[in-house]
Coordinates of C-alpha atoms and ligand atoms in Angstrom, one line a residue:
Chain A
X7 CA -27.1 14.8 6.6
X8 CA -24.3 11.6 7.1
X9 CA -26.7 9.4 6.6
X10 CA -28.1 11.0 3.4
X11 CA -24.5 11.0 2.5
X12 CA -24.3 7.5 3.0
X13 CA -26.6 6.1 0.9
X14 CA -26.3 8.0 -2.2
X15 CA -22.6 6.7 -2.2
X16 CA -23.9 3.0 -1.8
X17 CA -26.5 3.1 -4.0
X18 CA -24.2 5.6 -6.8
X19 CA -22.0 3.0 -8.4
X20 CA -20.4 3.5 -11.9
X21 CA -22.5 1.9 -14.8
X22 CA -18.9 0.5 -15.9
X23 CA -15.3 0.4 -14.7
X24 CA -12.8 2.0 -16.9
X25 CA -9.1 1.2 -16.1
X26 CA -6.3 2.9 -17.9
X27 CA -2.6 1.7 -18.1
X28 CA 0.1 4.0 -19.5
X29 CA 4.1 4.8 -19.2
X30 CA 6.6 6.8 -21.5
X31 CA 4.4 9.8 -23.6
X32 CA 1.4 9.0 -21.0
X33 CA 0.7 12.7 -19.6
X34 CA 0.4 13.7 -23.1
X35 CA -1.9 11.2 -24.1
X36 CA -4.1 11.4 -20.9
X37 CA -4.6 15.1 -21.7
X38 CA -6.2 14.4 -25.2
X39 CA -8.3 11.1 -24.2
X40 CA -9.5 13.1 -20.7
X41 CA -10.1 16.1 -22.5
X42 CA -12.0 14.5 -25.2
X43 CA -15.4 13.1 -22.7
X44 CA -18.2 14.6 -22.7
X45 CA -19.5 15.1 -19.0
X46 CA -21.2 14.1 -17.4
X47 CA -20.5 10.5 -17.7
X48 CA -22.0 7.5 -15.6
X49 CA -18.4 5.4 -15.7
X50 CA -15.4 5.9 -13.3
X51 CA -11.8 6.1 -14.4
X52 CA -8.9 5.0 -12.7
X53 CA -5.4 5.3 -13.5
X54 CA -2.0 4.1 -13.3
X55 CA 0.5 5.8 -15.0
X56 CA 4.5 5.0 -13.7
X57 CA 6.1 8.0 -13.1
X58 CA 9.1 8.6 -11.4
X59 CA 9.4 7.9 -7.5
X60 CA 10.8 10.5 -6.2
X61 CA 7.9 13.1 -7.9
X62 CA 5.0 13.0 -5.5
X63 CA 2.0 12.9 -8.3
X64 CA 0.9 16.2 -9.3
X65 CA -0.7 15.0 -12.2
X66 CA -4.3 14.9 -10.0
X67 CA -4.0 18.8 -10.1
X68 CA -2.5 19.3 -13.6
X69 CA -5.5 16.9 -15.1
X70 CA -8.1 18.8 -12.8
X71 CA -7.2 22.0 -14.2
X72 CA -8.0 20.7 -18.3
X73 CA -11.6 19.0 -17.5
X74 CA -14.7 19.9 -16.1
X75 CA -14.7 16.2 -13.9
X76 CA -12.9 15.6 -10.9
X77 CA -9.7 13.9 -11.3
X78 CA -8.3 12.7 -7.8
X79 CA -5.0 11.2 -6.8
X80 CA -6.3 7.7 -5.4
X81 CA -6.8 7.9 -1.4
X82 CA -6.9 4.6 0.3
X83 CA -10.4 3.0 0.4
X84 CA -11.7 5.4 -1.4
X85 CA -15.0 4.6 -2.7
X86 CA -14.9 4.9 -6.2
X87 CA -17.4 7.0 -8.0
X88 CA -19.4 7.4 -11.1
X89 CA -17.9 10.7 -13.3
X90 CA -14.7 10.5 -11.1
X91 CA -11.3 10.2 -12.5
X92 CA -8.4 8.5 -9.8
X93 CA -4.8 8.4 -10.4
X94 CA -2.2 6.3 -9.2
X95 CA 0.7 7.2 -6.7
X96 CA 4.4 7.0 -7.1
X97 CA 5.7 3.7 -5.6
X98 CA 2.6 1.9 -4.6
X99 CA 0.4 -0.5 -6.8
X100 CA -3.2 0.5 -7.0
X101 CA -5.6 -2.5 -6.5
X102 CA -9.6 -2.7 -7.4
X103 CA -11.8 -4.1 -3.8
X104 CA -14.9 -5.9 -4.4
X105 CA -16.7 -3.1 -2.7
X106 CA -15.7 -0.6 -5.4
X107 CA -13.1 1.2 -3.4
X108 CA -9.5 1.8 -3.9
X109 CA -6.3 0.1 -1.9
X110 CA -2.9 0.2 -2.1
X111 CA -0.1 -2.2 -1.5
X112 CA 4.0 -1.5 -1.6
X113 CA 4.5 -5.3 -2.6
X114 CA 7.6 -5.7 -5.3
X115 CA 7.7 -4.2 -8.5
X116 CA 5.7 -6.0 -11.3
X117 CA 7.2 -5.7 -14.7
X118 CA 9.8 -3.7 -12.6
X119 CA 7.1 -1.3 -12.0
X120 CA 5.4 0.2 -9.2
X121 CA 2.5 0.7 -9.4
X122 CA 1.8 -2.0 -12.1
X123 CA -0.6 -1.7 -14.8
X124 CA -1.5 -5.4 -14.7
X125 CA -1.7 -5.5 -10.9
X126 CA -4.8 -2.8 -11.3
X127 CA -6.1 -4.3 -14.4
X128 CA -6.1 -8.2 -12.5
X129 CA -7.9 -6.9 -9.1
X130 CA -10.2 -4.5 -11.4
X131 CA -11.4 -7.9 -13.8
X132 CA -11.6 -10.2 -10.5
X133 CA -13.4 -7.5 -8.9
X134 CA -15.9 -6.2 -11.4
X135 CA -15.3 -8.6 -14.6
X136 CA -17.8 -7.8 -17.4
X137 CA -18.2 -4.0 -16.0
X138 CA -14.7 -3.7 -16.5
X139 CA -13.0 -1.5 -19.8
X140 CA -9.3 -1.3 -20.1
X141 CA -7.5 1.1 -22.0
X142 CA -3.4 0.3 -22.6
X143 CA -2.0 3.8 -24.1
X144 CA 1.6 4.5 -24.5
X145 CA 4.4 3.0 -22.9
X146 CA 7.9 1.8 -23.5
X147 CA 7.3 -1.4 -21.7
X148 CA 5.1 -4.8 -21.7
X149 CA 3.0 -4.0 -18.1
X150 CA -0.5 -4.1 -18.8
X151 CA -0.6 -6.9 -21.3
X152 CA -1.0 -10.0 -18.7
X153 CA -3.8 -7.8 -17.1
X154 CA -5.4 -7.3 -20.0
X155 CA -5.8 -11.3 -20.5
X156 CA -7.0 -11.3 -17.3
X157 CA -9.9 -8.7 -18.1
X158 CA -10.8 -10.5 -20.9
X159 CA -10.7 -13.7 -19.1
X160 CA -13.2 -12.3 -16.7
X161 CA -15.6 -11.3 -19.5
X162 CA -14.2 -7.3 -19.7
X163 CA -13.2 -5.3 -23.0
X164 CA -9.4 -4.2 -23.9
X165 CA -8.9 -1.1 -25.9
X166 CA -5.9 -0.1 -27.2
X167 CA -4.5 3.1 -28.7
X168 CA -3.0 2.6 -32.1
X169 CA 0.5 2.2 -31.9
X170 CA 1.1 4.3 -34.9
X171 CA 0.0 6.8 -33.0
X172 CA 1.5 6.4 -29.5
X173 CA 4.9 8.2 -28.7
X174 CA 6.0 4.5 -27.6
X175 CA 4.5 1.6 -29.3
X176 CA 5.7 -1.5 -26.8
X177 CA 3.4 -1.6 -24.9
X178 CA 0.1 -1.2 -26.9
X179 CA 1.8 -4.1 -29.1
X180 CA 2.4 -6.4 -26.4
X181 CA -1.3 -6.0 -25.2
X182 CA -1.8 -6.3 -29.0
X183 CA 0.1 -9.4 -29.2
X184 CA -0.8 -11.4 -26.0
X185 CA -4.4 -10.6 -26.0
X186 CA -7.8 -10.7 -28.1
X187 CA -8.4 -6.9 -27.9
X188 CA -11.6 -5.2 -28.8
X189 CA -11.1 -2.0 -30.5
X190 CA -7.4 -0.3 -31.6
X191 CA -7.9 3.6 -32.6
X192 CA -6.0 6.7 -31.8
X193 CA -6.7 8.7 -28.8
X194 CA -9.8 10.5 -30.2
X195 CA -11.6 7.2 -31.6
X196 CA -11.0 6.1 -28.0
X197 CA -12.7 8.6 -26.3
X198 CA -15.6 8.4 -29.2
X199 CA -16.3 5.1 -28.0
X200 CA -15.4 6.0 -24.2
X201 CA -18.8 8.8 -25.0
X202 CA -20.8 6.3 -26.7
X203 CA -21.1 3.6 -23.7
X204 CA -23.5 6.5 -21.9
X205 CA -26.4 5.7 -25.1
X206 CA -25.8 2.4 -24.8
Chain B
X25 CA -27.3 -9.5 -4.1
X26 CA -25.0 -12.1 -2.7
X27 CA -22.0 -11.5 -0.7
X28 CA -19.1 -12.6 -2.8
X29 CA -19.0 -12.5 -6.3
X30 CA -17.7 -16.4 -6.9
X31 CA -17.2 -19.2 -5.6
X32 CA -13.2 -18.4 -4.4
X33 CA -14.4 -15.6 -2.6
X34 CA -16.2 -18.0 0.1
X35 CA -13.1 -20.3 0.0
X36 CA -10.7 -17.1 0.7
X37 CA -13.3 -16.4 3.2
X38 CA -13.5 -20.1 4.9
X39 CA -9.7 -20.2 4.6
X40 CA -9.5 -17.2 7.1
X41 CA -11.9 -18.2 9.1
X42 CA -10.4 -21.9 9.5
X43 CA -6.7 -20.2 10.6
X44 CA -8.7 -17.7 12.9
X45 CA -10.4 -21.1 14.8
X46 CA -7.2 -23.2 14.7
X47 CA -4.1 -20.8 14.7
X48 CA -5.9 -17.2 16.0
X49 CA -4.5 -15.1 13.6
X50 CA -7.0 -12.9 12.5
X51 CA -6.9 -12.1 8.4
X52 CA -10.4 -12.0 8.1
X53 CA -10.4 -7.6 8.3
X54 CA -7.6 -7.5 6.0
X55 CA -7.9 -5.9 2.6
X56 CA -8.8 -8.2 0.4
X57 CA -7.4 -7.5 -3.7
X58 CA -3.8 -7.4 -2.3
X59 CA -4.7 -10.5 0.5
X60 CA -6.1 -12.4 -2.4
X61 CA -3.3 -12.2 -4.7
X62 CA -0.7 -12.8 -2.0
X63 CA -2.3 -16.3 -1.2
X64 CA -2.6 -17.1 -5.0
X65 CA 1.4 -16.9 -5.2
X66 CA 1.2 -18.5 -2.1
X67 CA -0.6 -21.8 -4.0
X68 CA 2.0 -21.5 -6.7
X69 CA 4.6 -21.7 -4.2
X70 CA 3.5 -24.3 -2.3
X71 CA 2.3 -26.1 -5.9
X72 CA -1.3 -26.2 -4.1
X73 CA -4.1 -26.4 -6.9
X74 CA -7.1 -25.0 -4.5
X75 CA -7.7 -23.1 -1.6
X76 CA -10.0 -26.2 0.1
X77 CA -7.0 -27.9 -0.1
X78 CA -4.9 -25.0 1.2
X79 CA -7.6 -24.8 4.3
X80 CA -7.4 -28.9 4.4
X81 CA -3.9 -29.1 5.0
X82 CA -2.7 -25.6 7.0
X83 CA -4.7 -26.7 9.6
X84 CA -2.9 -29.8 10.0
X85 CA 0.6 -28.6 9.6
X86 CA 1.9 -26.0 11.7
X87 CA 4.9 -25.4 9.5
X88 CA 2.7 -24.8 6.6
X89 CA 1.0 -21.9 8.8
X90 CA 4.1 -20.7 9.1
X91 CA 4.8 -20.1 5.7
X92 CA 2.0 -18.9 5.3
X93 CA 2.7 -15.6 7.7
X94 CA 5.8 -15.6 5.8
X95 CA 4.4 -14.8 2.6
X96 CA 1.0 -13.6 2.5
X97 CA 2.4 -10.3 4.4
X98 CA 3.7 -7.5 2.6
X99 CA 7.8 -7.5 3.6
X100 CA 8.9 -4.9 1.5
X101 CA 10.6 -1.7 2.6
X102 CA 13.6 0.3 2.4
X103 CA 16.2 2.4 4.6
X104 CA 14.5 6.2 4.5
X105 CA 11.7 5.4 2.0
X106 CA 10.0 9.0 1.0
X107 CA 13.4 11.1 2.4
X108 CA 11.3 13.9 2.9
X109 CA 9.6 12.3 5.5
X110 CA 12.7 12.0 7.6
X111 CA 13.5 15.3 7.1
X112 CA 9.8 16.6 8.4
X113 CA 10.5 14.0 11.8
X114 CA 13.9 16.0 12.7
X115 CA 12.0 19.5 12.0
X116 CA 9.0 18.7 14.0
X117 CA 9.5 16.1 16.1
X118 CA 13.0 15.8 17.4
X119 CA 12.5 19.4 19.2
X120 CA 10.2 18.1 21.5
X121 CA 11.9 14.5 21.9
X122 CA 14.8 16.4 23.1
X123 CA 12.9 17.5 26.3
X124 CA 12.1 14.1 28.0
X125 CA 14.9 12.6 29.8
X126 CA 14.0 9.0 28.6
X127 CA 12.1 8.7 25.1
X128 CA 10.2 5.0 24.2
X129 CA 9.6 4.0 20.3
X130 CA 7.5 1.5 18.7
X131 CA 7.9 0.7 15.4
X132 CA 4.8 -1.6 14.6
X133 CA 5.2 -3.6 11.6
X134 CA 9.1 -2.8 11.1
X135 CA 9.2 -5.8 8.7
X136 CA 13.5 -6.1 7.8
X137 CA 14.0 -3.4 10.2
X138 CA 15.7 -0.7 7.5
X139 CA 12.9 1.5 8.8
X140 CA 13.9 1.3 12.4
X141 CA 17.6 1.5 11.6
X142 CA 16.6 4.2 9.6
X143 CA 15.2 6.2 12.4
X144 CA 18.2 5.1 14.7
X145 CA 20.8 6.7 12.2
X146 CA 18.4 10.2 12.3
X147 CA 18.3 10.4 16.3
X148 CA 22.3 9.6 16.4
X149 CA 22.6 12.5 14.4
X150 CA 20.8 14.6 16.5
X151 CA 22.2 13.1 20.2
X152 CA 19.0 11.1 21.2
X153 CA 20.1 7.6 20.3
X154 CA 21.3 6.9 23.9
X155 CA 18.0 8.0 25.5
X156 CA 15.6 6.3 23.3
X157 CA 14.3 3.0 23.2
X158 CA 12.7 1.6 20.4
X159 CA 10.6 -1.7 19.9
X160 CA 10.3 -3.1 16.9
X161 CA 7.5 -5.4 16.3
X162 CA 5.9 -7.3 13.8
X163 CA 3.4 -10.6 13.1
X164 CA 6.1 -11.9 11.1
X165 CA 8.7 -13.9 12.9
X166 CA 10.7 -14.3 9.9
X167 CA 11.2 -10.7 9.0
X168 CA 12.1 -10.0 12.8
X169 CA 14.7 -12.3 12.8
X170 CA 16.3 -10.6 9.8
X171 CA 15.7 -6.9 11.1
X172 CA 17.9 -8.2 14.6
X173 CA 20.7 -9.3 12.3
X174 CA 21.0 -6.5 10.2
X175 CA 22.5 -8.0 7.5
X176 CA 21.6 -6.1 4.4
X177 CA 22.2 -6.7 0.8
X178 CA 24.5 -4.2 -1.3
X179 CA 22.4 -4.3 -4.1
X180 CA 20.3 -1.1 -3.0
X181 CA 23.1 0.9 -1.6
X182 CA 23.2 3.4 -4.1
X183 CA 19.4 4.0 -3.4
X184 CA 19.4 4.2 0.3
X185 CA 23.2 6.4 0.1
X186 CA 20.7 8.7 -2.0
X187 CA 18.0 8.4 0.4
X188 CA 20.2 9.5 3.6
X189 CA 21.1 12.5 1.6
X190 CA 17.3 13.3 0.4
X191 CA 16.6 13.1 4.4
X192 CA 18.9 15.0 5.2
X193 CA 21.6 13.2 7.2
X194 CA 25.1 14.3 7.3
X195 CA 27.8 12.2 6.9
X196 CA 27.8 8.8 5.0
X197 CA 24.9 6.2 5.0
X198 CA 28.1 3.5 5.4
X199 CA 29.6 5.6 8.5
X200 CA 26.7 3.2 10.0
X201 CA 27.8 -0.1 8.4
X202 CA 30.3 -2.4 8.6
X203 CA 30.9 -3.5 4.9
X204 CA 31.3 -7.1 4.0
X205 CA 31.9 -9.0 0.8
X206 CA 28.4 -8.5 -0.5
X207 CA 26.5 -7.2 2.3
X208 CA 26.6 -4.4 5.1
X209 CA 26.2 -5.3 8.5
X210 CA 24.5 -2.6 10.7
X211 CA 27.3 -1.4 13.4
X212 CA 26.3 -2.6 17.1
X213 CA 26.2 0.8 18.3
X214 CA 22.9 1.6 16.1
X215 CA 21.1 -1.6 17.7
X216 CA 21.8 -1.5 21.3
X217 CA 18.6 0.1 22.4
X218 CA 17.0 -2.0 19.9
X219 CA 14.3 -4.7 20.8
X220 CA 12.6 -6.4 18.1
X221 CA 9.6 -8.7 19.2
X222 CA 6.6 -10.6 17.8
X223 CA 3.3 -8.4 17.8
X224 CA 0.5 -9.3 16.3
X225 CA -1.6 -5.6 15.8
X226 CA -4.8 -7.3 15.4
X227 CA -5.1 -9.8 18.6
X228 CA -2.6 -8.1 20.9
X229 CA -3.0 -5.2 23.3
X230 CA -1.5 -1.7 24.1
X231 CA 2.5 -2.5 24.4
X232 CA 3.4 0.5 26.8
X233 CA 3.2 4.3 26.8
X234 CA 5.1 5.8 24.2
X235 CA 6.0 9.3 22.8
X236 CA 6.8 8.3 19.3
X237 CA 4.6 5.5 16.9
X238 CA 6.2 4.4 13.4
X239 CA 3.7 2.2 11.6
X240 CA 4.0 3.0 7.8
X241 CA 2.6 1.3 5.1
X242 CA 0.5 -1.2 7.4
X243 CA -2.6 -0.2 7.7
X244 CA -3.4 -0.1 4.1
X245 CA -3.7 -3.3 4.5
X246 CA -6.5 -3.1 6.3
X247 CA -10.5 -2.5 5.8
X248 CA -11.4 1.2 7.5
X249 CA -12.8 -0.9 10.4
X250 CA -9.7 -2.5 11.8
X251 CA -8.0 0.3 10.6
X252 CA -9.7 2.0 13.2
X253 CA -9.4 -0.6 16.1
X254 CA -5.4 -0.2 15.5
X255 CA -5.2 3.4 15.4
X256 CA -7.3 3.2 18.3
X257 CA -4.4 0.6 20.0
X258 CA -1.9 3.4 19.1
X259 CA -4.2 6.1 20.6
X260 CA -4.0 4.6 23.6
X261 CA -0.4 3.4 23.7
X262 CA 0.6 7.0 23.2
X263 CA 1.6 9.7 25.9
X264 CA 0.0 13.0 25.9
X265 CA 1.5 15.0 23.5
X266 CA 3.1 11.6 21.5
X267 CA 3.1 11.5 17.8
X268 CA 2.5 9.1 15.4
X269 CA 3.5 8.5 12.1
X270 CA 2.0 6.8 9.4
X271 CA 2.9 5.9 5.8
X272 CA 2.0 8.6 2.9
X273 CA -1.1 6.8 1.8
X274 CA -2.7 6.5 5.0
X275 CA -4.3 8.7 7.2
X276 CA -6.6 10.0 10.2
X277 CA -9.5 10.9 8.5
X278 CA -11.7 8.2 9.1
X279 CA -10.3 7.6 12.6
X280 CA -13.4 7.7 15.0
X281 CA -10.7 9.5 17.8
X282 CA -9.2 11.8 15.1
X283 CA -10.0 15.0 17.1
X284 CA -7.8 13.8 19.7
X285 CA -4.9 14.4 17.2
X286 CA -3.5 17.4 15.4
X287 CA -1.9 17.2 12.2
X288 CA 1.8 18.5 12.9
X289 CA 2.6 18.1 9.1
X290 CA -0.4 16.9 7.4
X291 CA 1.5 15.8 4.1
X292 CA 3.8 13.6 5.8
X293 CA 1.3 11.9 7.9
X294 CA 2.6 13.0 11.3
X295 CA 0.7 13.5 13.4
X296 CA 0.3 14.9 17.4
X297 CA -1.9 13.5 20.6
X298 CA -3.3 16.7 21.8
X299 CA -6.6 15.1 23.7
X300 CA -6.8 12.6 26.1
X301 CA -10.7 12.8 25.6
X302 CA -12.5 11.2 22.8
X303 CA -14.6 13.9 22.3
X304 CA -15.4 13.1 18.3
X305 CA -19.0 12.0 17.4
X306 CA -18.5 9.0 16.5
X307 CA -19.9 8.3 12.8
Ligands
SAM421 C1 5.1 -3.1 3.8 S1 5.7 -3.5 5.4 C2 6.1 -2.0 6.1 C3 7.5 -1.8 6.5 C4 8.0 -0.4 6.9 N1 7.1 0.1 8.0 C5 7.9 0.5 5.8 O1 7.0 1.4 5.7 O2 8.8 0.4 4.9 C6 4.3 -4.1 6.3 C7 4.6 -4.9 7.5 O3 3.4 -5.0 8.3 C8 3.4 -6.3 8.9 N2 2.1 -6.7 9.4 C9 1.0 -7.1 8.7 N3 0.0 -7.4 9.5 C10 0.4 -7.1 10.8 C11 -0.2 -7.3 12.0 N4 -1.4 -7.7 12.1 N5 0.6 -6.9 13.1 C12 1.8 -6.5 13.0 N6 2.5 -6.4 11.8 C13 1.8 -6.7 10.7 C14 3.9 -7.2 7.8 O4 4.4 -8.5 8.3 C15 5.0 -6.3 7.2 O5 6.3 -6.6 7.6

C-alpha cells in the first residue's frame, strides 16, 4: 500500500503552479476566485495572504467549507499536489522547493510582512519558472510586485485583479506598475482564465 | 530528467560540498529555497558576483567562513513567540518537572537566547529556576555570544511586555530586566544556571540526558531526512518520560521513532518520550 502511495505522489505533479498573493479585502476576494473553479483541476494553488499574527489561520477550514477541493493550511515539506489549494501561516514566509513541496522559514519581514508575497512568488519562479502563474489580488501594500518580476523573469505569467475592482488597489498597481503583466480582469475573468488552462 | 534545474543549482551544490571537505559543516541536507536565498544576500553583502567565486575564496579565508555561519542561518526570534505555547509548557509540563529533584534543559538552536530567557522567566514563576539547568546551544558562534550578554534592544518591548501577558506570566516582563538607556539587560539571577555553548545539530552527538528539549523553528530548515537524524539525536538525548518541544510548523509525523512519543498537546508541538523501544516500522 506505501509504496503504491508513493509513486502516485511522485509521478502526480501539477500541470502548472499557481501562486496567489493578497492582503487587506483578501478573504473576500479568495472566496469569489476559489469558488469560481471548476473541479477538478490539474494545477495546484498556493497561498499567502498576511493576516494578523496573533490569529492562528483558520482560513484552511473556512475556505474548505465553500469548495468542493481541498484547501490545506501549508504543512512543512508538504508535497504539493495537483487540485490542492495551500495557505499560508501567520508569521512565517512560505517558500516553493525544487521538489514541489512546501517550506517555511521565520527570516525578517519582507515588505514588513511575514509571510511575504514576493518571497513565495521568487522561490515558486526559481523553482518551477514557466509552470508558474501568479495572481496579485487586493492589498493595501506593494509585496508581491518584485516577485512578480521575478516570475516573469523566469519565463512565468502575472495576473492581476483589476484594481477598480479590488477593496485596495496598491498593491495590484504596484504589480501593475513594476511589471509586464499578462492579463488584468476582476475576480470572475480570473478564474475564467484560471478554468481555461485545463483545455489548453 | 536532470537533477537541478540550472546551472546555480550545481554551484549552490559544489559550494556546500567544498565547505563540508574544508570547514565540515554540513549544509548540504538543508532546505534549500530559504538556503539559497540566504547565500544570495550573502553575495550582495560580501559584493561577490558568483558563487564559483564564493566557493574559490571561503575556502581560503577562514574569516570569510565565518561570516558565512553568520548569515546564511536564520537568527530571528523573540522573547515568548506564539504565547500560547508558553502557557501549554506551565499546564503540561511544569507538573511533572516539579517532581525531579534536579531538572537538565537543552535549548538547541537558541539563536539570541530570548527563547531560553524566555523559558527562565516561566520556571522562576513557578519555583523551578534554581533546580534546572539549561544549555543553550547553537552552530552560530555569533548569536551565542549575544544570547550570554543579554543585552536586548527596547525596540520590541511593547511586543514581548504583550507576549509575557499572552503566556501567562504574572508580574512585569521588566521585573526581569535591568533597563538602560536604550536597551534591557537580562538580571543575573535569570542567567546563572545558564550555559550557552557551540553545537553543531548535524555533526555533533547526544549532549547528555535531559527531561526537557526546546528546538523551535530549526528543523524547518531541514529536508525530512536530516530532520529525522536530529529528532533521532533528541530521542536519544532525552530521559524516559522527557518532552520535547518543537516550533508550530514542525512536527513528529514523519519521525521514523514517532511511536516512541505521545503527543501531550498536539497543537503546540509538545510532545512526551513514552518508549524507550523503537518499535515503529520504519517507512
Ligand atoms: C530561527 S532560529 C530559532 C530561534 C528560537 N528557537 C525561536 O524559535 O525563536 C534558528 C536557529 O537555529 C540555528 N541552527 C541552524 N542550523 C543549526 C545546526 N545545524 N545546529 C544548531 N543550530 C542550528 C541557527 O543558527 C538559528 O540561530
Amino acid at each position: 500500500m506505501v509504496s503504491v502511495m508513493l509513486i502516485r505522489s511522485e509521478n502526480d505533479t501539477f500541470s502548472r503552479l499557481v501562486v496567489i498573493g493578497t492582503s487587506w479585502g483578501g478573504i473576500d476576494a479568495l472566496k469569489v476566485l476559489l469558488g469560481n473553479i471548476n473541479t477538478p483541476f490539474t494545477f495546484s494553488i498556493v497561498i499567502v495572504i498576511h493576516q494578523d499574527r496573533q490569529n492562528r489561520s483558520h482560513l484552511s477550514t473556512l475556505f474548505s467549507q465553500m469548495v468542493s477541493f481541498p484547501v490545506l493550511e501549508a504543512a512543512d515539506k508538504q508535497q504539493i499536489l495537483p487540485g490542492n489549494v495551500y495557505i499560508s501561516t501567520p508569521n512565517y514566509h512560505l517558500l516553493v522547493e525544487q521538489d514541489g513541496t512546501l517550506s517555511h522559514t521565520v527570516d525578517r519581514p519582507v515588505n514588513f510582512c511575514r509571510p511575504s508575497v514576493d518571497v513565495l512568488f521568487q522561490t515558486a519562479a526559481d523553482a518551477f519558472g514557466k509552470r508558474v502563474i501568479a495572481i496579485v489580488l487586493t492589498g493595501a501594500n506593494q509585496d508581491g510586485a518584485e516577485g512578480s518580476k521575478w516570475v516573469k523573469r523566469r519565463g512565468g505569467q502575472v495576473f492581476v485583479q483589476n484594481p477598480k475592482e479590488a477593496e485596495a488597489k496598491i498593491m495590484p498597481l504596484a504589480t501593475i506598475g513594476n511589471t509586464d503583466v499578462d492579463f488584468v480582469g476582476n475576480l470572475d475573468a480570473l478564474a475564467l482564465v484560471l478554468n481555461n488552462l485545463e483545455c489548453s | 530528467m536532470p537533477k537541478y534545474q540550472n546551472d546555480e543549482d550545481y554551484d549552490i551544490h559544489a559550494l556546500l560540498d567544498v565547505i563540508y571537505l574544508k570547514w565540515g559543516y554540513d549544509f548540504r541536507g538543508y532546505s534549500k529555497a530559504s538556503l539559497t536565498r540566504r547565500i544570495f544576500f550573502f553575495l550582495q553583502e560580501e559584493r561577490i558576483d558568483r558563487i564559483p567565486e564564493l566557493q574559490y575564496r571561503i575556502v581560503r579565508d577562514r574569516a570569510l567562513f565565518s561570516r558565512f555561519i553568520k548569515d546564511v542561518t536564520v537568527n530571528v526570534t523573540e522573547m515568548f513567540r506564539d504565547p500560547p505555547f508558553y502557557r501549554s509548557v506551565k499546564q503540561h509540563i511544569v507538573p511533572q518537572l516539579k517532581t525531579y529533584p534536579h531538572i537538565k534543559i537543552w535549548h538547541a538552536g537558541c539563536a539570541t537566547g530570548e527563547e531560553v530567557y524566555s523559558l527562565a522567566m516561566l520556571l522562576d514563576q513557578v519555583g523551578l529556576l534554581d533546580r534546572a539547568t539549561i544549555y543553550a546551544t547553537d552552530i552560530n558562534r555569533s548569536v551565542l555570544d549575544r544570547a550570554k550578554k543579554g543585552i536586548y534592544s527596547d525596540s520590541h518591548l511593547s511586543q514581548y511586555q504583550q507576549n509575557f501577558k499572552d503566556a501567562g506570566l504574572s508580574g512585569n516582563l521588566l521585573d526581569y530586566f535591568e533597563k538602560g538607556y536604550d536597551h534591557v539587560i537580562v538580571d543575573s539571577r535569570l542567567r546563572k544556571n545558564i550555559v550557552f555553548t557551540e553545537h553543531d545539530l548535524v555533526i555533533d552527538h547526544v549532549f547528555g540526558e535531559m527531561q526537557l528539549i526546546f528546538c523551535r523553528n530549526v528543523l524547518i530548515y531541514f529536508t525530512r531526512e536530516l530532520q529525522n537524524k536530529v529528532i533521532g539525536l533528541f530521542t536519544e538525548s532525552l530521559d524516559f518520560g522527557g518532552y520535547l518541544c518543537l516550533g508550530i510548523k514542525e512536527s513528529l509525523d514523519f519521525f521514523d521513532g514517532r511511536k516512541m512519543f505521545t503527543a501531550v498537546d498536539a497543537d503546540h508541538r509538545l510532545f512526551q518520550k513514552t518508549s524507550n523501544k523503537d518499535s515503529s516500522d520504519k517507512r
